[in-house]
């Protein structure tokens, strides 16, 4: 019965899956030689653990979520997975949209995503100057074999945009190598189909999800595909990964009014039913090694996103896209007792952005005069990044280890304005009230050179316990939207790279049934980029952060396990300034959307020998909603349940209940233009599915 119900709701997705894999199968089978047929399943090569990749460091605070946890969680949204990692909060907005805080407040704005780096198989998902604040929906987190979060400045290892940390998604690193098909259904016309497929040296994963959303006009359709394959060319081993994603989303706006998320009727409404977001991405990368000491990582990427800026007066439409390519080179060597890595990265990109408003602005005479219909921005930026880096490790007596890393990176942007210079209307005429809001700079070039460093010491007190201390300097260059998407008559944005300095200490220990990890950090950032009271993009802000992160895993017995991941942090502004929208920052104010407490705990239990269940509780602490610290959200607790049970070697059923206690809360709370506004969270939800192994 369940199979027929699920299949009836997923005919379109299954057809897409079948067609995709028939094409892939024909392409692979058509190129096989008689020798290939003799290869065994075990010869599929998977990429190693993130700790073993040459670009990684042996020091720092790293948390991984493996394929078993990902399969049990089956996340609807990335925030469900990152709740299991301390020090990071991925805030769910509408649909698949999100904002991220990684050892920081949750950052908003066009350049906020420049503070943390998104990787797929150790390779950046986007160019250094053109990040995507919603970038996690360009990664197949749902079917990954491993998701790793490295917290703290990692620019010395990975470069710009790794200022506060790194999220690395690994599609193929040794998960279940079984051909599977799963079907799932849930509330609001939710349906999902997943396929994994293995054929000797080829691995593939695909999923397609459709839902109408629990609020009016907030449905989406999303597809993600990963294909990995290996090849050998003489003494060179290669592993390739192809990734394609697509999102078609109806977007919901904020509901307005104090605690409106608690209103039974208002919480389901959508003040912006016309809003939408369409996004596509493509990536092809390779990992090439001579099997000894040389590693080469060439890659090519493309993406496009089209969405309605419903949150702005006049609701202009933005269309942005990028195409980019590059390569990372790493050479391993030794000098006496030193293990040394030497490397370089070369990257080129071409990005474009068009913002066009179709209809006249509705509102006050000032808004109507300063935000005219027509094209606001139309520009192309060609850029490049060139970096050299090295690291060295010295070990004494199997107990003491010192590691240092250094990176010098140069980024250059060539901006070409394809529209009229200045802040005029489309026809060149001036706006009233002192000029149009949107300003287009003249053609120009900008370059940024940054240096990042890391040095740390690790002491192994026993074979199962170690202590470490690490000092790091990180950076992020300005994003092109911060440099060239100007307002209020600003003709040049004279911005500097943001910088951060961090000191952290940590202790990891494992006993017979208990694993504990504790890290303490102090972070100071300068050249914070923000929009001031005059509407200018400036970079003279500063912040101070400190925190404690705790991870505990207790194997109570052969059946039960308790896991805790929590962080206690303080994020403050370290400058006084008038901001846009009339806000005033005073030094010492708490950063907005920066809870002091983020906590996760789960109890996992085996169901006989064939099943698994988990109960989890997530705590988001109270936090301010504006920089002036005059508005606050009280926080919330949410309890979820999940289970997976094998009926036989071929068949499994799974299900989950999200928000068991029907808690009214907000996925995101904000305060702007003198009003509280929220993205309300859904109430209790039931999901059920079935999985077939082949």
XYZ file of C-alpha atoms in Angstrom:
694
model
C 0.000 0.000 0.000
C 2.707 2.483 0.968
C 4.618 1.769 -2.237
C 1.621 2.580 -4.445
C 0.868 5.796 -2.569
C 4.446 7.021 -2.732
C 4.917 6.000 -6.347
C 1.760 7.790 -7.392
C 3.157 11.058 -6.033
C 6.603 10.595 -7.531
C 6.039 9.471 -11.122
C 7.716 12.543 -12.560
C 10.819 12.255 -10.371
C 11.209 8.532 -11.041
C 10.982 9.156 -14.788
C 13.736 11.762 -14.506
C 15.893 9.383 -12.501
C 15.430 6.490 -14.886
C 16.207 8.625 -17.935
C 19.302 10.123 -16.316
C 20.760 6.794 -15.316
C 19.915 5.053 -18.579
C 21.953 7.731 -20.350
C 24.774 7.357 -17.824
C 24.692 3.554 -18.038
C 24.851 3.565 -21.847
C 27.746 6.035 -21.775
C 29.717 3.944 -19.282
C 28.905 0.510 -20.704
C 29.606 1.668 -24.226
C 33.180 2.520 -23.271
C 34.007 -0.624 -21.292
C 36.604 -2.999 -22.622
C 36.641 -6.733 -21.977
C 39.307 -6.116 -19.327
C 37.034 -3.700 -17.467
C 34.459 -6.437 -16.978
C 36.934 -8.383 -14.868
C 37.344 -5.534 -12.360
C 35.946 -6.177 -8.892
C 33.591 -3.944 -6.930
C 36.348 -3.306 -4.364
C 38.389 -1.428 -6.966
C 36.130 1.585 -6.729
C 38.450 4.280 -5.381
C 37.011 6.700 -2.880
C 38.623 9.847 -1.582
C 40.112 9.696 1.883
C 39.174 11.225 5.166
C 39.431 15.036 5.326
C 42.279 14.654 7.830
C 44.336 12.825 5.204
C 43.866 15.275 2.328
C 47.085 17.234 1.674
C 45.259 20.567 1.910
C 44.116 19.806 5.467
C 45.854 20.524 8.723
C 46.267 18.209 11.670
C 45.364 21.048 14.057
C 42.114 22.836 14.710
C 38.541 22.133 15.678
C 36.982 19.771 13.152
C 33.598 18.043 13.426
C 32.283 15.574 10.860
C 28.802 14.241 10.217
C 29.027 10.865 8.500
C 26.774 9.100 6.008
C 25.010 7.084 8.714
C 23.850 10.237 10.519
C 22.924 11.912 7.239
C 20.898 8.904 6.122
C 19.004 8.735 9.416
C 18.396 12.496 9.580
C 17.327 12.849 5.904
C 17.359 16.656 6.294
C 14.701 18.829 4.682
C 17.072 21.777 5.071
C 20.809 22.103 5.872
C 20.087 23.612 9.309
C 18.985 20.146 10.529
C 22.479 18.756 9.940
C 24.526 21.685 11.191
C 22.572 21.732 14.449
C 24.693 18.664 15.274
C 27.889 20.710 15.106
C 28.822 23.242 17.826
C 29.764 26.792 16.929
C 27.650 27.051 13.780
C 24.052 28.135 13.227
C 22.512 27.781 9.772
C 19.280 29.762 9.992
C 16.397 28.538 7.865
C 14.664 31.247 5.868
C 11.992 30.544 3.255
C 12.257 27.265 1.358
C 15.916 26.351 0.889
C 17.193 29.847 1.665
C 19.405 30.363 4.694
C 21.945 32.535 6.483
C 24.973 31.249 8.375
C 26.907 32.109 11.499
C 30.183 30.249 12.030
C 31.895 31.315 15.268
C 30.106 34.599 14.678
C 26.702 36.170 14.631
C 24.486 35.065 11.759
C 25.737 37.311 8.977
C 23.481 39.017 6.429
C 24.144 41.167 3.390
C 25.612 40.488 -0.032
C 29.142 39.885 1.249
C 28.298 38.001 4.439
C 29.043 34.641 2.814
C 32.635 35.770 2.296
C 33.337 35.048 5.964
C 33.216 31.263 5.597
C 34.234 28.983 2.754
C 32.097 26.277 1.144
C 34.018 23.368 -0.349
C 33.104 20.281 -2.297
C 35.863 17.678 -2.170
C 38.273 20.342 -0.842
C 37.610 22.677 -3.783
C 35.751 26.024 -3.380
C 32.212 25.939 -4.745
C 32.395 29.536 -6.046
C 35.052 32.133 -6.930
C 36.624 34.050 -4.089
C 34.840 37.353 -4.879
C 31.426 35.996 -5.848
C 30.058 33.894 -3.001
C 26.394 32.985 -2.557
C 24.796 33.744 0.800
C 22.468 30.765 0.128
C 25.346 28.640 -1.132
C 24.482 25.443 0.771
C 21.631 24.671 -1.642
C 24.297 24.251 -4.333
C 25.683 21.211 -2.457
C 24.193 17.730 -2.172
C 24.367 17.597 1.608
C 21.375 15.247 1.702
C 23.323 12.344 0.128
C 26.895 13.197 1.100
C 29.143 10.552 2.573
C 30.593 13.119 4.937
C 30.124 16.777 5.904
C 33.043 18.348 7.771
C 33.030 21.690 9.598
C 36.400 23.259 10.412
C 35.851 26.118 12.861
C 38.150 29.094 13.204
C 40.296 30.998 10.675
C 41.570 28.667 7.934
C 42.725 31.201 5.338
C 46.321 30.000 5.682
C 45.175 26.617 4.342
C 42.290 27.422 2.022
C 42.607 31.135 1.238
C 40.135 34.008 1.227
C 36.559 33.442 2.447
C 37.847 30.911 5.008
C 38.102 33.751 7.521
C 35.894 32.126 10.157
C 35.863 28.522 9.051
C 35.171 25.958 6.344
C 32.306 23.647 5.420
C 33.524 20.743 3.291
C 30.977 18.396 1.671
C 32.336 15.046 0.451
C 30.051 13.172 -1.993
C 32.098 9.954 -2.213
C 34.369 8.972 0.688
C 33.402 5.440 1.528
C 29.702 5.361 2.317
C 27.352 2.481 1.511
C 28.241 0.980 -1.909
C 24.831 -0.455 -2.715
C 22.416 0.384 -5.494
C 19.346 1.837 -3.791
C 16.040 3.506 -4.551
C 14.035 5.253 -1.826
C 10.648 6.966 -1.910
C 9.367 9.318 0.778
C 6.236 11.330 1.441
C 5.160 13.911 3.993
C 2.880 16.882 4.677
C 2.166 19.739 2.259
C 2.408 17.426 -0.776
C 6.026 16.630 0.102
C 7.640 13.880 -1.965
C 11.220 12.809 -2.511
C 12.965 10.148 -4.565
C 16.599 9.160 -4.015
C 18.835 6.931 -6.089
C 22.381 5.703 -5.503
C 24.111 3.667 -8.191
C 27.503 1.948 -8.371
C 29.049 0.306 -11.414
C 32.678 -0.676 -10.946
C 34.585 2.627 -11.160
C 31.484 4.832 -11.382
C 29.363 6.114 -8.502
C 26.257 8.256 -8.821
C 23.731 9.864 -6.477
C 20.552 11.695 -7.399
C 17.599 13.066 -5.515
C 14.539 15.091 -6.413
C 12.264 16.828 -3.911
C 8.900 18.571 -4.353
C 6.711 20.296 -1.784
C 3.988 22.931 -1.672
C 5.319 24.413 1.580
C 3.249 24.945 4.707
C 2.755 28.672 3.989
C 0.884 30.107 1.030
C 2.872 30.008 -2.237
C 6.090 28.661 -0.674
C 6.606 25.433 -2.587
C 9.794 24.353 -4.301
C 11.216 21.706 -6.592
C 14.858 20.722 -6.152
C 17.155 18.237 -7.920
C 20.775 17.331 -7.181
C 23.131 14.932 -8.982
C 26.674 13.756 -8.160
C 28.687 11.425 -10.389
C 32.169 10.243 -9.469
C 34.516 8.061 -11.484
C 38.148 7.004 -11.462
C 40.704 6.537 -14.216
C 44.406 5.757 -14.502
C 46.866 7.283 -16.943
C 50.176 5.496 -16.593
C 51.470 6.251 -13.110
C 48.815 8.928 -12.526
C 45.622 8.185 -10.621
C 42.608 10.441 -11.143
C 39.240 10.801 -9.466
C 36.602 13.001 -11.057
C 33.411 14.489 -9.620
C 30.526 16.041 -11.551
C 27.887 17.979 -9.590
C 24.673 19.516 -10.916
C 21.941 21.206 -8.866
C 18.661 22.907 -9.731
C 16.170 24.812 -7.573
C 12.798 26.308 -8.542
C 11.295 27.986 -5.517
C 8.322 30.115 -4.559
C 9.639 32.368 -1.818
C 7.836 33.523 1.285
C 8.305 36.919 2.883
C 8.392 37.817 6.563
C 5.190 37.844 8.565
C 4.997 41.148 10.434
C 4.119 42.000 14.016
C 5.426 41.094 17.448
C 5.333 37.283 17.906
C 3.276 36.906 14.722
C 4.799 33.427 14.341
C 2.499 32.460 17.251
C -0.674 33.486 15.405
C -2.514 30.442 14.010
C -3.742 32.308 10.921
C -0.954 34.811 10.209
C 1.882 32.253 10.366
C 0.601 30.442 7.261
C 0.258 33.563 5.144
C 2.802 34.903 2.668
C 2.866 38.678 2.201
C 4.917 38.190 -0.986
C 3.291 35.427 -3.083
C 4.938 36.891 -6.187
C 8.460 36.203 -4.902
C 10.567 33.425 -6.413
C 14.125 32.111 -6.701
C 15.532 29.968 -9.538
C 19.098 28.693 -9.228
C 21.300 26.247 -11.132
C 24.906 25.173 -10.613
C 27.436 22.974 -12.409
C 30.854 21.819 -11.206
C 33.463 19.445 -12.612
C 36.618 18.706 -10.641
C 39.431 16.189 -10.604
C 41.989 14.963 -8.104
C 45.186 13.855 -9.839
C 48.113 12.211 -8.066
C 51.319 10.511 -9.097
C 50.935 8.219 -6.091
C 53.894 9.750 -4.286
C 54.168 13.445 -3.548
C 52.401 15.522 -6.211
C 48.695 16.395 -6.174
C 46.806 18.477 -8.753
C 43.189 19.602 -8.415
C 41.815 21.188 -11.632
C 38.204 22.402 -11.602
C 35.558 24.255 -13.616
C 32.316 25.803 -12.337
C 29.263 27.676 -13.535
C 26.145 28.954 -11.799
C 23.167 31.178 -12.433
C 20.511 32.588 -10.127
C 17.402 34.622 -10.897
C 15.194 35.948 -8.098
C 12.791 38.702 -7.126
C 14.064 41.058 -4.435
C 10.680 41.218 -2.736
C 12.315 42.684 0.364
C 13.147 45.957 -1.445
C 10.739 48.777 -2.382
C 9.947 48.410 -6.084
C 10.841 44.687 -5.996
C 13.603 44.678 -8.620
C 14.616 41.373 -10.205
C 18.235 40.208 -10.030
C 19.914 37.873 -12.499
C 23.494 36.887 -11.653
C 25.801 34.264 -13.131
C 29.423 33.190 -13.106
C 31.775 30.896 -14.950
C 35.144 30.043 -13.439
C 38.054 27.630 -13.599
C 41.240 26.998 -11.695
C 43.700 24.515 -10.292
C 45.387 23.761 -6.966
C 48.903 22.285 -6.925
C 50.453 20.616 -3.873
C 53.912 19.104 -3.496
C 54.836 17.009 -0.455
C 58.462 16.823 0.620
C 60.715 16.406 3.647
C 63.626 18.407 4.958
C 65.393 16.535 7.733
C 62.722 16.143 10.432
C 60.233 18.525 8.768
C 57.257 17.366 6.711
C 56.618 20.155 4.226
C 53.737 20.982 1.876
C 54.285 23.523 -0.875
C 51.419 24.682 -3.042
C 49.874 27.192 -5.389
C 46.379 28.057 -6.564
C 45.398 29.779 -9.815
C 41.809 30.815 -10.478
C 39.947 32.846 -13.117
C 36.296 33.904 -13.148
C 33.832 36.016 -15.099
C 30.689 37.135 -13.288
C 27.777 39.332 -14.265
C 24.868 40.946 -12.461
C 21.743 42.663 -13.790
C 19.147 44.316 -11.558
C 15.992 45.516 -13.291
C 12.765 46.897 -11.872
C 9.724 46.287 -14.025
C 7.092 48.500 -12.374
C 7.106 51.902 -10.641
C 7.795 51.858 -6.910
C 4.790 52.050 -4.619
C 5.148 54.092 -1.446
C 6.115 57.567 -0.297
C 7.050 60.303 -2.798
C 10.681 59.846 -1.743
C 10.661 56.123 -2.535
C 8.893 56.686 -5.850
C 11.380 59.355 -6.899
C 14.604 57.626 -5.839
C 13.799 54.063 -6.932
C 12.645 54.388 -10.556
C 11.623 51.506 -12.808
C 14.203 50.321 -15.323
C 17.710 48.916 -15.087
C 19.578 49.725 -11.868
C 22.779 47.702 -12.416
C 24.266 45.879 -15.382
C 27.938 44.975 -15.013
C 30.525 42.309 -15.693
C 33.555 41.574 -13.514
C 36.489 39.489 -14.689
C 38.761 38.393 -11.896
C 41.627 36.196 -10.889
C 43.206 34.826 -7.745
C 46.838 33.770 -7.446
C 48.184 32.243 -4.268
C 51.214 30.422 -2.924
C 51.188 28.575 0.372
C 53.238 26.256 2.520
C 53.029 24.373 5.767
C 55.542 22.450 7.841
C 55.130 19.929 10.635
C 57.714 18.787 13.180
C 57.111 15.856 15.573
C 59.268 15.061 18.633
C 59.161 11.729 20.372
C 55.612 10.856 19.274
C 54.276 13.265 21.901
C 54.935 16.775 20.655
C 53.903 18.279 17.343
C 54.358 21.810 15.981
C 52.733 22.944 12.765
C 52.821 26.251 10.901
C 51.096 27.410 7.711
C 51.515 30.541 5.616
C 49.634 31.778 2.560
C 50.043 34.852 0.342
C 47.112 35.548 -1.940
C 46.434 38.210 -4.565
C 42.958 38.829 -6.005
C 42.219 41.217 -8.859
C 38.868 42.408 -10.247
C 38.279 44.183 -13.567
C 34.872 45.872 -13.420
C 33.038 46.858 -16.616
C 29.814 48.878 -16.254
C 27.470 48.077 -19.164
C 24.950 50.761 -18.190
C 25.128 54.523 -17.599
C 27.646 55.700 -15.006
C 26.276 57.454 -11.938
C 22.857 57.360 -10.293
C 20.493 58.418 -13.062
C 17.387 56.859 -14.545
C 17.530 54.609 -17.596
C 17.200 57.590 -19.933
C 19.960 59.570 -18.200
C 17.617 61.974 -16.410
C 18.101 62.778 -12.743
C 15.907 61.585 -9.912
C 14.337 63.911 -7.390
C 15.323 64.233 -3.717
C 19.029 64.536 -4.592
C 19.384 61.634 -7.021
C 18.468 57.999 -7.603
C 19.329 55.487 -4.915
C 21.279 53.064 -7.097
C 24.753 54.200 -8.164
C 26.836 52.649 -10.928
C 30.588 53.289 -10.636
C 32.710 53.935 -13.694
C 34.867 51.133 -15.088
C 37.742 50.364 -12.750
C 40.039 47.675 -11.438
C 40.737 46.708 -7.840
C 43.231 44.343 -6.296
C 43.777 42.910 -2.825
C 46.832 41.168 -1.428
C 46.486 39.323 1.856
C 48.665 37.190 4.102
C 47.333 34.510 6.429
C 49.247 32.466 8.982
C 48.674 29.654 11.429
C 50.922 28.188 14.086
C 50.016 25.579 16.635
C 51.289 23.035 19.108
C 49.803 19.646 20.012
C 50.752 17.476 22.979
C 49.678 13.838 23.168
C 49.444 13.139 26.874
C 48.314 9.543 26.211
C 47.491 7.477 23.156
C 43.856 8.536 23.497
C 44.147 12.105 24.761
C 45.747 15.279 23.446
C 45.888 18.988 24.136
C 46.488 21.682 21.520
C 46.840 25.442 21.143
C 46.502 27.338 17.885
C 46.935 30.950 16.773
C 45.530 32.014 13.390
C 45.171 35.051 11.145
C 42.387 34.979 8.531
C 40.963 37.320 5.923
C 38.357 37.803 3.243
C 38.620 40.258 0.341
C 35.549 42.384 -0.460
C 32.968 40.715 -2.661
C 32.181 42.324 -6.015
C 28.657 43.207 -4.873
C 30.147 45.246 -2.015
C 32.528 47.067 -4.369
C 30.321 47.808 -7.363
C 26.693 47.659 -6.241
C 26.665 51.091 -4.633
C 23.966 53.448 -3.401
C 23.337 57.037 -2.326
C 25.771 58.599 -4.763
C 28.860 56.692 -3.588
C 31.028 56.538 -6.716
C 33.914 54.547 -5.255
C 33.902 51.979 -2.462
C 37.387 52.194 -0.968
C 37.219 48.913 0.924
C 39.870 46.809 2.598
C 39.935 43.091 3.230
C 38.324 42.024 6.482
C 40.768 40.428 8.916
C 40.477 38.272 11.990
C 42.930 37.106 14.644
C 42.155 34.083 16.744
C 43.669 32.117 19.617
C 42.145 28.799 20.621
C 43.000 25.943 22.915
C 41.471 22.502 22.887
C 41.442 19.132 24.562
C 40.290 15.807 23.106
C 40.119 12.575 25.041
C 38.700 9.086 24.542
C 37.945 6.552 27.218
C 36.394 3.133 26.858
C 32.866 4.428 26.232
C 33.257 8.202 26.312
C 34.682 10.721 23.831
C 35.039 14.372 24.887
C 36.224 17.407 22.914
C 36.423 20.930 24.352
C 37.707 24.045 22.617
C 37.958 27.638 23.830
C 38.578 30.548 21.477
C 39.050 34.321 21.470
C 38.593 36.152 18.165
C 39.061 39.787 17.142
C 38.038 41.086 13.705
C 38.796 44.381 11.968
C 37.864 46.159 8.728
C 34.289 44.895 9.061
C 32.373 45.885 5.912
C 28.934 47.450 6.463
C 26.595 50.160 5.116
C 26.707 53.356 7.172
C 24.024 55.963 7.858
C 24.851 57.754 4.576
C 24.267 54.566 2.598
C 27.997 54.156 1.912
C 29.797 50.813 1.899
C 32.671 51.233 4.341
C 35.142 48.895 6.044
C 36.039 50.369 9.408
C 34.035 48.181 11.788
C 35.376 45.736 14.373
C 34.045 42.832 16.448
C 35.177 40.716 19.415
C 34.104 37.122 19.947
C 34.832 34.415 22.482
C 33.338 31.049 23.172
C 33.471 27.494 24.458
C 32.489 24.509 22.308
C 31.767 21.076 23.764
C 31.218 17.713 22.110
C 30.448 14.549 24.093
C 29.702 11.077 22.776
C 28.799 8.449 25.371
C 28.285 4.831 24.344
C 26.118 3.845 27.285
C 26.003 0.184 26.224
C 25.625 -1.848 23.047
C 22.169 -0.368 22.464
C 22.138 3.226 23.664
C 24.297 6.252 22.823
C 24.098 9.870 24.009
C 25.597 12.719 21.950
C 25.911 16.373 22.970
C 27.142 19.302 20.831
C 26.894 22.744 22.417
C 28.493 26.160 22.274
C 28.473 29.111 24.664
C 29.625 32.298 22.949
C 29.704 36.069 23.198
C 29.838 38.228 20.042
C 30.176 42.012 20.469
C 30.641 45.091 18.313
C 33.916 46.883 18.985
C 33.075 50.243 17.414
C 30.488 53.027 17.657
C 28.752 54.193 14.488
C 25.451 55.259 12.947
C 24.213 52.626 10.491
C 21.762 52.568 7.631
C 18.053 52.343 8.562
C 18.668 54.646 11.530
C 20.362 52.080 13.760
C 23.151 53.111 16.106
C 25.906 50.723 17.186
C 27.695 51.323 20.472
C 30.921 49.552 21.266
C 30.113 46.653 23.575
C 26.662 45.994 22.099
C 25.821 42.370 21.423
C 25.815 41.495 17.745
C 22.327 40.835 16.473
C 21.216 37.257 15.708
C 23.987 35.901 17.941
C 22.596 33.569 20.639
C 24.895 32.956 23.570
C 23.712 29.336 23.684
C 23.402 26.849 20.823
C 22.793 23.330 22.098
C 22.046 19.937 20.609
C 21.563 16.580 22.325
C 20.360 13.264 20.956
C 19.693 9.779 22.240
C 20.269 7.034 19.691
C 19.069 3.488 20.297
C 19.275 0.294 18.291
C 16.010 -1.483 17.526
C 17.015 -5.125 17.866
C 19.645 -5.928 15.275
C 17.842 -4.358 12.323
C 16.894 -0.815 13.241
C 17.891 2.525 14.681
C 15.977 5.349 16.347
C 16.934 8.749 17.679
C 15.353 11.495 19.731
C 17.007 14.902 19.499
C 16.489 18.257 21.147
C 17.828 21.514 19.740
C 18.096 24.720 21.726
C 18.454 28.189 20.183
C 19.128 30.716 22.914
C 17.685 34.169 23.376
C 19.287 36.862 21.198
C 18.991 40.459 20.035
C 17.406 41.200 16.669
C 19.057 44.535 15.905
C 22.451 46.141 16.354
C 21.017 48.733 18.745
C 19.984 45.904 21.138
C 16.424 47.196 21.535
C 14.548 44.133 20.197
C 14.894 40.522 21.289
C 13.758 36.983 20.483
C 13.329 34.647 23.445
C 14.762 31.503 21.826
C 13.165 28.077 21.501
C 13.534 24.328 22.030
C 12.527 21.783 19.376
C 12.316 17.996 19.775
C 12.478 15.597 16.799
C 12.230 11.813 16.385
C 13.658 9.598 13.616
C 13.812 5.871 12.937
C 15.064 3.438 10.312
C 14.205 -0.283 10.284
C 15.344 -3.098 7.987
C 12.531 -5.434 6.991
C 14.968 -7.653 5.104
C 18.311 -7.439 3.343
C 16.570 -5.663 0.456
C 13.826 -3.581 2.087
C 13.828 -0.875 4.771
C 11.250 1.549 6.084
C 12.043 4.881 7.703
C 10.168 7.777 9.224
C 10.490 10.855 11.357
C 8.440 13.313 13.353
C 9.708 16.882 13.374
C 8.650 19.272 16.132
C 7.018 16.526 18.192
C 5.449 18.882 20.736
C 3.902 21.248 18.157
C 6.015 24.181 19.340
C 5.270 27.625 17.917
C 8.584 29.279 17.090
C 10.402 31.257 14.404
C 13.042 29.775 12.127
C 14.352 33.321 11.888
C 13.449 36.468 13.813
C 14.400 40.008 12.787
C 13.662 43.638 13.598
C 13.862 46.299 10.869
C 12.095 49.517 9.881
C 10.665 49.685 13.410
C 8.827 46.335 13.169
C 9.300 42.759 14.317
C 9.281 40.248 11.465
C 9.634 36.487 11.322
C 9.937 33.382 9.215
C 7.537 31.129 11.159
C 8.481 27.472 11.588
C 6.180 24.613 10.711
C 4.348 22.689 13.407
C 4.401 18.901 13.900
C 5.288 17.038 10.694
C 5.204 13.304 9.896
C 7.340 11.732 7.149
C 7.462 8.102 6.046
C 9.349 6.280 3.313
C 10.608 2.995 1.969
C 14.013 1.966 0.616
C 14.969 -0.868 -1.734
C 18.505 -2.200 -2.130
C 19.565 -3.897 -5.360
